[in-house]
Coordinates of C-alpha atoms and ligand atoms in Angstrom, one line a residue:
M1 CA -17.4 7.4 -13.6
N2 CA -19.6 8.3 -10.8
D3 CA -22.5 6.3 -8.8
I4 CA -25.1 8.8 -8.1
L5 CA -26.4 7.9 -4.5
P6 CA -29.8 7.7 -3.2
E7 CA -28.5 11.0 -1.3
Q8 CA -28.1 12.7 -4.3
T9 CA -30.7 11.6 -6.5
P10 CA -34.0 13.8 -5.3
V11 CA -31.7 16.8 -6.8
W12 CA -31.4 14.4 -10.3
Q13 CA -35.2 14.0 -10.0
F14 CA -35.9 17.6 -9.8
L15 CA -33.8 18.5 -11.8
E16 CA -35.4 16.2 -14.8
S17 CA -38.5 16.6 -13.6
T18 CA -38.5 20.2 -13.9
V19 CA -36.8 19.8 -17.5
K20 CA -39.6 17.5 -18.7
N21 CA -42.2 19.7 -17.6
V22 CA -41.2 23.2 -19.6
L23 CA -40.0 21.3 -22.5
A24 CA -43.6 19.3 -22.8
T25 CA -44.8 23.2 -22.2
Y26 CA -42.9 24.0 -25.4
G27 CA -44.2 20.6 -27.9
Y28 CA -40.8 19.0 -27.6
S29 CA -40.9 15.0 -27.9
E30 CA -38.2 12.7 -26.5
I31 CA -35.9 10.1 -28.5
R32 CA -33.7 7.8 -26.9
M33 CA -31.0 6.6 -28.7
P34 CA -28.4 3.8 -27.7
V35 CA -24.6 4.9 -26.5
V36 CA -22.4 3.5 -28.7
E37 CA -22.6 4.4 -32.2
Q38 CA -20.0 3.7 -35.1
T39 CA -17.0 5.8 -34.5
D40 CA -17.3 7.2 -38.1
L41 CA -20.4 8.9 -37.1
F42 CA -18.8 11.4 -34.7
K43 CA -15.2 11.8 -36.7
R44 CA -17.8 13.2 -39.4
S45 CA -19.6 15.5 -37.2
I46 CA -17.8 16.7 -34.6
G47 CA -14.6 16.9 -36.3
E48 CA -11.1 15.3 -36.7
V49 CA -9.1 17.9 -35.4
T50 CA -11.4 18.8 -32.6
D51 CA -10.5 17.8 -28.7
I52 CA -12.6 15.5 -28.7
V53 CA -12.8 13.1 -31.1
E54 CA -8.4 13.6 -31.0
K55 CA -8.1 12.7 -27.9
E56 CA -11.4 12.0 -25.4
M57 CA -13.1 9.2 -27.3
Y58 CA -14.1 5.6 -25.4
T59 CA -13.2 4.0 -28.8
F60 CA -13.4 -0.3 -29.2
E61 CA -13.5 -2.9 -31.8
D62 CA -16.7 -5.4 -31.4
R63 CA -16.0 -8.5 -31.6
N64 CA -16.7 -8.1 -35.5
G65 CA -13.4 -5.6 -35.6
E66 CA -15.7 -2.8 -36.2
S67 CA -14.9 0.8 -34.7
L68 CA -17.5 1.5 -32.2
T69 CA -17.4 4.4 -29.7
L70 CA -19.2 5.9 -26.6
R71 CA -20.7 8.7 -27.6
P72 CA -19.4 11.7 -26.0
E73 CA -22.4 13.4 -27.4
G74 CA -25.7 13.2 -28.2
T75 CA -26.6 15.7 -31.3
A76 CA -24.7 13.3 -33.7
S77 CA -26.7 10.6 -32.8
C78 CA -29.9 12.5 -32.8
V79 CA -29.0 13.7 -36.0
R80 CA -28.0 9.9 -37.3
A81 CA -31.3 8.7 -36.1
G82 CA -33.7 10.8 -37.2
E83 CA -31.9 10.8 -40.9
E84 CA -32.3 6.3 -40.5
H85 CA -35.8 7.1 -39.6
G86 CA -37.0 9.9 -41.8
L87 CA -37.5 12.1 -39.4
L88 CA -35.8 15.5 -40.9
F89 CA -36.7 16.4 -44.2
N90 CA -39.0 18.4 -45.4
Q91 CA -40.4 18.6 -42.4
T92 CA -40.0 19.9 -38.7
Q93 CA -39.0 18.2 -35.5
R94 CA -38.3 19.6 -32.2
L95 CA -36.6 16.5 -29.9
W96 CA -35.2 16.1 -26.7
Y97 CA -33.3 13.2 -25.1
Q98 CA -31.2 12.6 -21.9
G99 CA -28.5 10.3 -20.6
P100 CA -24.8 9.2 -19.9
M101 CA -22.1 10.6 -22.4
F102 CA -18.3 9.8 -22.1
R103 CA -15.1 11.6 -23.2
Y104 CA -11.8 10.7 -21.6
E105 CA -11.0 13.6 -19.7
K106 CA -8.8 14.8 -16.5
P107 CA -11.6 14.1 -13.8
Q108 CA -12.2 17.5 -11.6
K109 CA -14.7 18.8 -10.5
G110 CA -17.5 19.5 -13.4
R111 CA -15.7 17.3 -15.4
Y112 CA -16.2 13.3 -15.6
R113 CA -15.5 10.6 -17.7
Q114 CA -19.1 9.4 -17.8
F115 CA -21.7 12.3 -17.7
H116 CA -24.9 13.2 -18.5
Q117 CA -26.3 15.7 -20.8
I118 CA -29.7 16.9 -21.2
G119 CA -30.4 17.8 -25.2
V120 CA -32.6 19.8 -27.4
E121 CA -32.2 19.3 -30.9
T122 CA -34.9 21.1 -33.7
F123 CA -35.1 20.4 -37.4
G124 CA -36.4 22.1 -40.3
M125 CA -36.8 25.8 -39.2
A126 CA -34.5 28.2 -40.6
S127 CA -35.4 31.3 -39.7
A128 CA -34.1 33.0 -36.2
D129 CA -37.6 32.4 -34.3
I130 CA -36.4 28.6 -33.4
D131 CA -33.2 29.8 -32.4
A132 CA -35.0 32.4 -30.2
E133 CA -37.6 29.9 -28.8
V134 CA -34.9 27.2 -27.7
I135 CA -32.8 30.0 -26.0
M136 CA -36.1 31.4 -24.4
L137 CA -36.9 27.7 -23.4
S138 CA -33.5 27.0 -21.5
A139 CA -34.2 30.3 -19.6
R140 CA -37.7 29.4 -18.6
L141 CA -35.8 26.7 -17.3
W142 CA -33.2 28.2 -15.1
K143 CA -36.0 30.7 -14.0
Q144 CA -37.9 27.0 -12.7
L145 CA -35.0 25.5 -11.3
G146 CA -34.4 28.8 -9.5
I147 CA -31.2 29.2 -11.0
L148 CA -31.4 32.4 -13.1
D149 CA -29.7 34.6 -11.8
A150 CA -26.7 32.7 -11.4
V151 CA -26.5 32.3 -15.1
T152 CA -25.4 35.0 -18.0
L153 CA -26.3 33.9 -21.3
Q154 CA -23.1 34.3 -24.2
L155 CA -24.4 34.8 -27.7
N156 CA -22.1 35.3 -31.1
S157 CA -22.8 34.4 -34.6
L158 CA -19.9 32.4 -36.7
G159 CA -22.0 33.2 -39.8
S160 CA -22.2 31.3 -43.1
N161 CA -19.3 28.4 -43.7
E162 CA -17.8 30.9 -46.9
A163 CA -17.6 33.5 -44.6
R164 CA -16.3 31.9 -41.7
A165 CA -13.4 30.4 -44.3
V166 CA -12.4 34.0 -44.7
F167 CA -12.3 35.3 -41.6
R168 CA -10.2 31.9 -40.7
A169 CA -7.7 32.8 -43.8
D170 CA -6.9 36.2 -42.3
L171 CA -6.9 35.0 -38.8
V172 CA -4.2 32.4 -39.8
T173 CA -2.1 34.9 -41.6
Y174 CA -2.3 37.6 -38.2
L175 CA -1.4 34.7 -36.3
E176 CA 1.3 33.0 -38.3
A177 CA 3.1 36.3 -37.5
H178 CA 2.9 35.8 -34.3
K179 CA 3.8 32.3 -33.8
D180 CA 6.4 32.6 -31.0
E181 CA 3.6 34.4 -28.8
L182 CA 1.2 31.6 -28.9
D183 CA 0.7 29.4 -26.5
E184 CA 1.5 25.8 -27.2
D185 CA -1.9 24.3 -27.8
S186 CA -2.3 27.1 -29.9
R187 CA 0.5 26.8 -32.0
R188 CA -0.3 23.2 -32.7
R189 CA -4.3 24.5 -33.4
L190 CA -2.9 27.1 -36.2
E191 CA -2.7 24.6 -38.7
S192 CA -5.8 22.1 -37.3
N193 CA -8.4 24.4 -36.1
P194 CA -7.4 27.7 -35.6
L195 CA -10.7 28.9 -34.5
R196 CA -10.4 27.2 -31.5
I197 CA -7.4 29.5 -30.5
L198 CA -9.5 32.0 -29.7
D199 CA -11.1 30.8 -26.5
S200 CA -7.9 29.6 -25.4
K201 CA -7.3 30.3 -21.8
D202 CA -3.6 31.5 -21.9
A203 CA -3.1 34.8 -21.3
G204 CA -0.5 35.8 -23.6
T205 CA -2.3 34.4 -26.7
Q206 CA -5.5 36.3 -25.5
A207 CA -3.7 39.1 -25.0
L208 CA -2.8 38.8 -29.0
L209 CA -6.0 37.8 -30.4
D210 CA -7.2 42.0 -29.2
K211 CA -5.5 42.9 -32.0
A212 CA -6.3 40.1 -34.3
P213 CA -9.3 40.3 -36.8
V214 CA -12.7 40.2 -35.7
L215 CA -15.5 37.2 -36.9
N216 CA -18.4 39.8 -36.8
D217 CA -16.7 42.1 -39.1
Y218 CA -16.8 39.1 -41.6
L219 CA -20.2 38.0 -41.1
D220 CA -22.2 37.9 -44.5
E221 CA -25.4 39.7 -44.3
D222 CA -27.6 37.0 -44.5
S223 CA -26.0 36.0 -41.0
K224 CA -26.2 39.5 -39.7
S225 CA -30.0 40.0 -39.9
H226 CA -30.0 36.7 -39.1
F227 CA -28.3 37.6 -35.2
A228 CA -30.4 40.4 -35.5
E229 CA -33.9 39.1 -35.1
L230 CA -32.4 36.9 -32.8
C231 CA -31.2 40.0 -30.7
E232 CA -34.5 41.5 -31.2
S233 CA -36.7 38.8 -30.3
L234 CA -34.6 37.9 -27.0
D235 CA -34.9 41.9 -26.1
A236 CA -38.2 41.5 -26.4
A237 CA -38.5 38.8 -24.4
G238 CA -36.5 40.2 -21.1
I239 CA -33.4 38.0 -21.5
K240 CA -30.3 39.7 -21.1
Y241 CA -27.2 38.5 -23.1
E242 CA -23.7 39.2 -23.5
I243 CA -22.7 39.7 -27.1
N244 CA -18.8 37.4 -26.7
P245 CA -16.7 37.7 -30.3
R246 CA -14.6 34.9 -29.1
L247 CA -17.2 32.7 -28.5
V248 CA -16.4 29.8 -31.0
R249 CA -17.8 26.4 -29.7
G250 CA -15.6 23.4 -29.8
L251 CA -17.3 21.4 -32.1
D252 CA -16.8 21.6 -36.1
Y253 CA -21.0 21.5 -37.1
Y254 CA -21.7 25.4 -35.7
C255 CA -22.7 28.1 -37.8
K256 CA -25.0 31.5 -37.4
T257 CA -25.9 31.0 -33.5
V258 CA -23.5 29.8 -30.5
F259 CA -24.5 30.6 -27.3
E260 CA -23.5 29.4 -23.5
W261 CA -25.1 29.8 -20.4
V262 CA -22.0 30.2 -17.9
T263 CA -22.2 30.6 -14.0
D264 CA -19.4 32.1 -12.1
K265 CA -20.2 29.7 -9.1
L266 CA -18.5 26.6 -10.1
G267 CA -14.9 27.2 -10.8
A268 CA -13.3 27.1 -14.0
Q269 CA -16.3 24.6 -15.1
G270 CA -18.3 27.5 -15.6
T271 CA -20.7 26.3 -18.6
V272 CA -23.8 24.6 -18.0
C273 CA -25.3 24.6 -21.4
A274 CA -24.0 25.7 -24.9
G275 CA -25.6 25.2 -28.6
G276 CA -26.1 26.9 -31.5
R277 CA -27.5 26.3 -35.0
Y278 CA -26.3 23.8 -37.2
D279 CA -27.2 23.5 -40.6
G280 CA -24.6 22.1 -42.7
L281 CA -24.6 18.8 -40.0
V282 CA -27.3 16.6 -41.3
Q283 CA -26.1 17.2 -45.2
Q284 CA -22.4 16.6 -43.7
L285 CA -23.9 13.1 -42.4
G286 CA -25.5 11.8 -46.0
G287 CA -28.9 13.5 -45.4
R288 CA -30.1 16.2 -47.5
A289 CA -29.9 19.7 -46.4
T290 CA -32.1 20.6 -43.5
P291 CA -31.3 23.0 -40.8
G292 CA -31.3 22.8 -36.9
V293 CA -30.5 24.6 -34.0
G294 CA -29.7 23.2 -30.9
F295 CA -28.4 22.6 -27.0
A296 CA -26.8 20.3 -24.7
M297 CA -26.9 21.1 -20.8
G298 CA -24.3 19.7 -18.6
V299 CA -26.7 17.5 -15.5
E300 CA -23.8 17.5 -13.5
R301 CA -22.9 21.1 -13.2
L302 CA -26.4 22.3 -13.1
I303 CA -26.6 20.0 -10.2
L304 CA -23.5 21.3 -8.4
L305 CA -25.3 24.5 -9.1
L306 CA -28.7 23.8 -7.5
E307 CA -26.6 22.4 -4.6
T308 CA -24.4 25.5 -4.8
L309 CA -27.3 27.6 -4.1
N310 CA -29.4 25.2 -2.3
V311 CA -32.4 25.6 -4.2
V312 CA -33.7 22.4 -4.1
P313 CA -37.0 22.1 -2.1
D314 CA -36.2 20.0 1.3
A315 CA -39.3 17.9 1.0
L316 CA -38.1 16.3 -2.0
R317 CA -35.2 14.6 0.4
Q318 CA -37.4 13.0 2.0
P319 CA -38.5 9.4 0.7
F320 CA -41.6 9.3 2.4
D321 CA -44.6 10.6 4.4
V322 CA -45.3 8.0 6.7
Y323 CA -43.6 6.1 8.6
L324 CA -45.8 2.7 9.9
A325 CA -44.5 0.7 12.8
A326 CA -45.2 -1.8 15.1
E327 CA -44.6 -1.4 18.8
H328 CA -44.5 -5.1 19.8
K329 CA -44.0 -8.5 18.1
G330 CA -46.9 -10.7 17.0
I331 CA -48.5 -8.4 14.9
Q332 CA -46.3 -7.6 11.7
S333 CA -47.9 -9.9 9.4
R334 CA -51.0 -7.5 10.0
M335 CA -48.6 -4.9 9.2
V336 CA -47.7 -5.6 6.1
V337 CA -51.1 -5.8 5.1
L338 CA -52.2 -2.7 6.6
A339 CA -49.3 -0.5 4.9
D340 CA -51.4 -2.1 2.0
Q341 CA -54.5 -1.3 2.9
L342 CA -53.6 2.2 3.5
R343 CA -52.0 2.7 0.3
D344 CA -55.1 2.3 -1.4
A345 CA -57.1 4.4 1.2
V346 CA -54.4 7.3 0.3
P347 CA -53.2 7.3 -3.0
G348 CA -50.2 8.5 -4.1
L349 CA -49.4 8.9 0.0
R350 CA -45.9 7.2 0.5
I351 CA -45.4 4.8 3.0
Q352 CA -42.6 3.2 4.8
L353 CA -43.2 0.0 6.8
H354 CA -40.5 -0.8 9.5
C355 CA -39.4 -4.2 8.5
S356 CA -37.9 -6.8 11.6
G357 CA -36.0 -5.7 15.2
L358 CA -38.4 -3.4 17.4
K359 CA -36.0 -2.5 19.7
N360 CA -36.2 1.2 20.6
I361 CA -39.0 1.7 17.8
A362 CA -41.1 5.1 18.9
N363 CA -37.4 7.1 18.7
K364 CA -36.2 5.3 15.7
A365 CA -39.3 5.9 13.9
R366 CA -38.9 9.3 15.2
Q367 CA -35.8 10.4 13.9
T368 CA -36.8 9.0 10.3
G369 CA -38.3 12.8 9.7
A370 CA -41.4 11.3 8.8
A371 CA -44.2 13.4 8.7
W372 CA -46.5 11.0 9.6
V373 CA -45.2 8.4 12.6
I374 CA -47.7 5.7 13.2
L375 CA -47.0 2.9 16.0
V376 CA -49.1 0.4 16.2
R377 CA -50.1 -1.8 18.9
Q378 CA -52.5 -4.6 19.6
N379 CA -55.3 -4.2 22.4
E380 CA -56.8 -6.7 24.8
E381 CA -60.0 -7.3 22.2
G382 CA -57.0 -8.3 19.8
S383 CA -57.9 -5.7 17.3
L384 CA -54.9 -2.8 16.1
V385 CA -54.8 0.6 17.7
S386 CA -52.4 3.3 16.6
N387 CA -50.8 6.6 17.9
L388 CA -50.3 8.6 15.2
W389 CA -48.0 11.6 14.8
Y390 CA -48.7 14.3 12.5
N391 CA -45.7 16.8 12.4
S392 CA -44.9 15.8 16.3
E393 CA -49.1 16.5 17.0
P394 CA -50.1 13.3 18.7
S395 CA -53.5 11.8 18.4
Y396 CA -53.8 8.6 20.9
D397 CA -54.9 4.9 20.7
V398 CA -56.8 5.3 17.0
A399 CA -58.5 2.4 15.7
E400 CA -57.5 0.9 13.0
S401 CA -60.3 1.8 10.4
D402 CA -59.8 5.5 11.8
I403 CA -56.4 6.0 10.4
A404 CA -56.7 5.7 7.1
A405 CA -59.4 8.8 7.4
L406 CA -57.0 10.6 9.2
L407 CA -54.0 10.5 6.9
Q408 CA -56.8 11.5 4.1
Q409 CA -57.8 14.2 6.2
Q410 CA -54.6 15.9 7.1
Q411 CA -54.0 15.6 3.6
A412 CA -56.2 16.9 2.1
Ligands
LIG501 P1 -15.8 22.3 -21.8 O1 -15.5 23.4 -22.8 O2 -16.4 22.7 -20.5 O3 -15.1 21.3 -22.0 P2 -17.7 21.6 -24.1 O4 -17.6 22.6 -25.0 O5 -16.2 20.0 -24.5 O6 -17.2 22.0 -22.5 P3 -20.0 20.6 -24.9 O7 -19.5 19.6 -25.9 O8 -20.6 21.9 -25.5 O9 -18.5 21.0 -23.8 O10 -21.4 19.7 -23.9 C1 -22.4 21.0 -23.5 C2 -22.2 20.6 -22.0 O11 -21.9 19.1 -21.1 C3 -20.8 21.5 -21.7 O12 -21.3 23.3 -21.8 C4 -21.1 20.8 -20.1 O13 -21.8 21.9 -19.5 C5 -21.5 20.0 -19.9 N1 -19.9 18.9 -20.0 C6 -19.2 18.6 -21.4 N2 -18.1 17.9 -20.8 C7 -18.1 17.6 -19.5 C8 -17.6 16.5 -18.9 N3 -16.4 15.9 -19.1 N4 -18.4 16.8 -17.7 C9 -19.3 16.8 -16.8 N5 -19.5 17.6 -17.9 C10 -19.7 17.9 -19.1
LIG502 MG1 -14.6 19.9 -23.6

């Protein structure tokens, strides 16, 4: 679990504000859920035999002996909240959330125990246009962030639950016959969660899968035409994708569309955003049948990518525009008032006042990197005058009453 330090937060803010702006242009509303839920919620939604539920959850008993879990992801909580407040049945919703998620994993680059997701969940829309919309809005986001060229879209259809069950049975039959060639994890999954074997990283298992039944051959007609429609929209929008027949996702609740945005710039932890359709989930959690489509992006991985590609504007890293300092003792109480008057006069201007310690002040002020450096002194008449540098261009002996005008002029 990491601290996010002041030198890092500008990148976070850049990402967060860009996401907010893009989501607003698609008409999405923010929802905020608690970070703790009843354990059962995640077991019933994510699935008992998934990695998350089997070994990654932070679960504890509260003082009342109730089993609670720090949320490992947002979709289950969002459905729980939507159901509890009557947001889901017989209506459409476009929601987004952000916040910390918790998984007990082996920490490494791009994988942490407290990490952050920004997620999008839509409800009540069964046709492929909304699948296309959520993918297109993610693509727009990468474009706005300046990372579109560094990510690729992988796409697959999981079909209906019924179609997948038939495929699953055939896959198990095939893999049972080659059980000795499977890696240990996959052998264990053969009983509990055979679809997950498809995204095993083991080379032997992958070689075995080359001759295994392929999910696409099992798709029902409805899922096939849904997928074709989605691809058509993405083609028309000029969004490139790669169909990956082995993309299954680690959570049990997906059907039809699944997708991942992947980068090759971050090593093994290359998936920066993942999602899909989950038409059965609301019902599975006790609500009335409501289709859903969503995704979650991994904020830390996106931050790593932004930093690797060095795309965050330098100006965003500088927390103030003006550095204001007194040149000598005795006027500091007037300085703090002057700073506030300047904030009134030039709204939005970010002013940092030098407080206490006046040694070597001219150099210190310049080293802050502020666009404006203002050094103030008292003249013989007792008025304040300043020397003001704007990007190293000096103006000398500016009267107190003229500082605001100069700042306004240069800001314009
Ligand atoms: P992975 O295969 O990398 O373990 P996942 O399938 O468990 O990912 P999801 O549950 O789909 O991931 O979460 C969506 C996104 O959240 C991931 O694509 C990733 O960017 C991010 N993410 C997931 N787990 C972590 C983690 N422990 N630390 C940082 N980011 C994470
Ligand atoms: Mg994982």
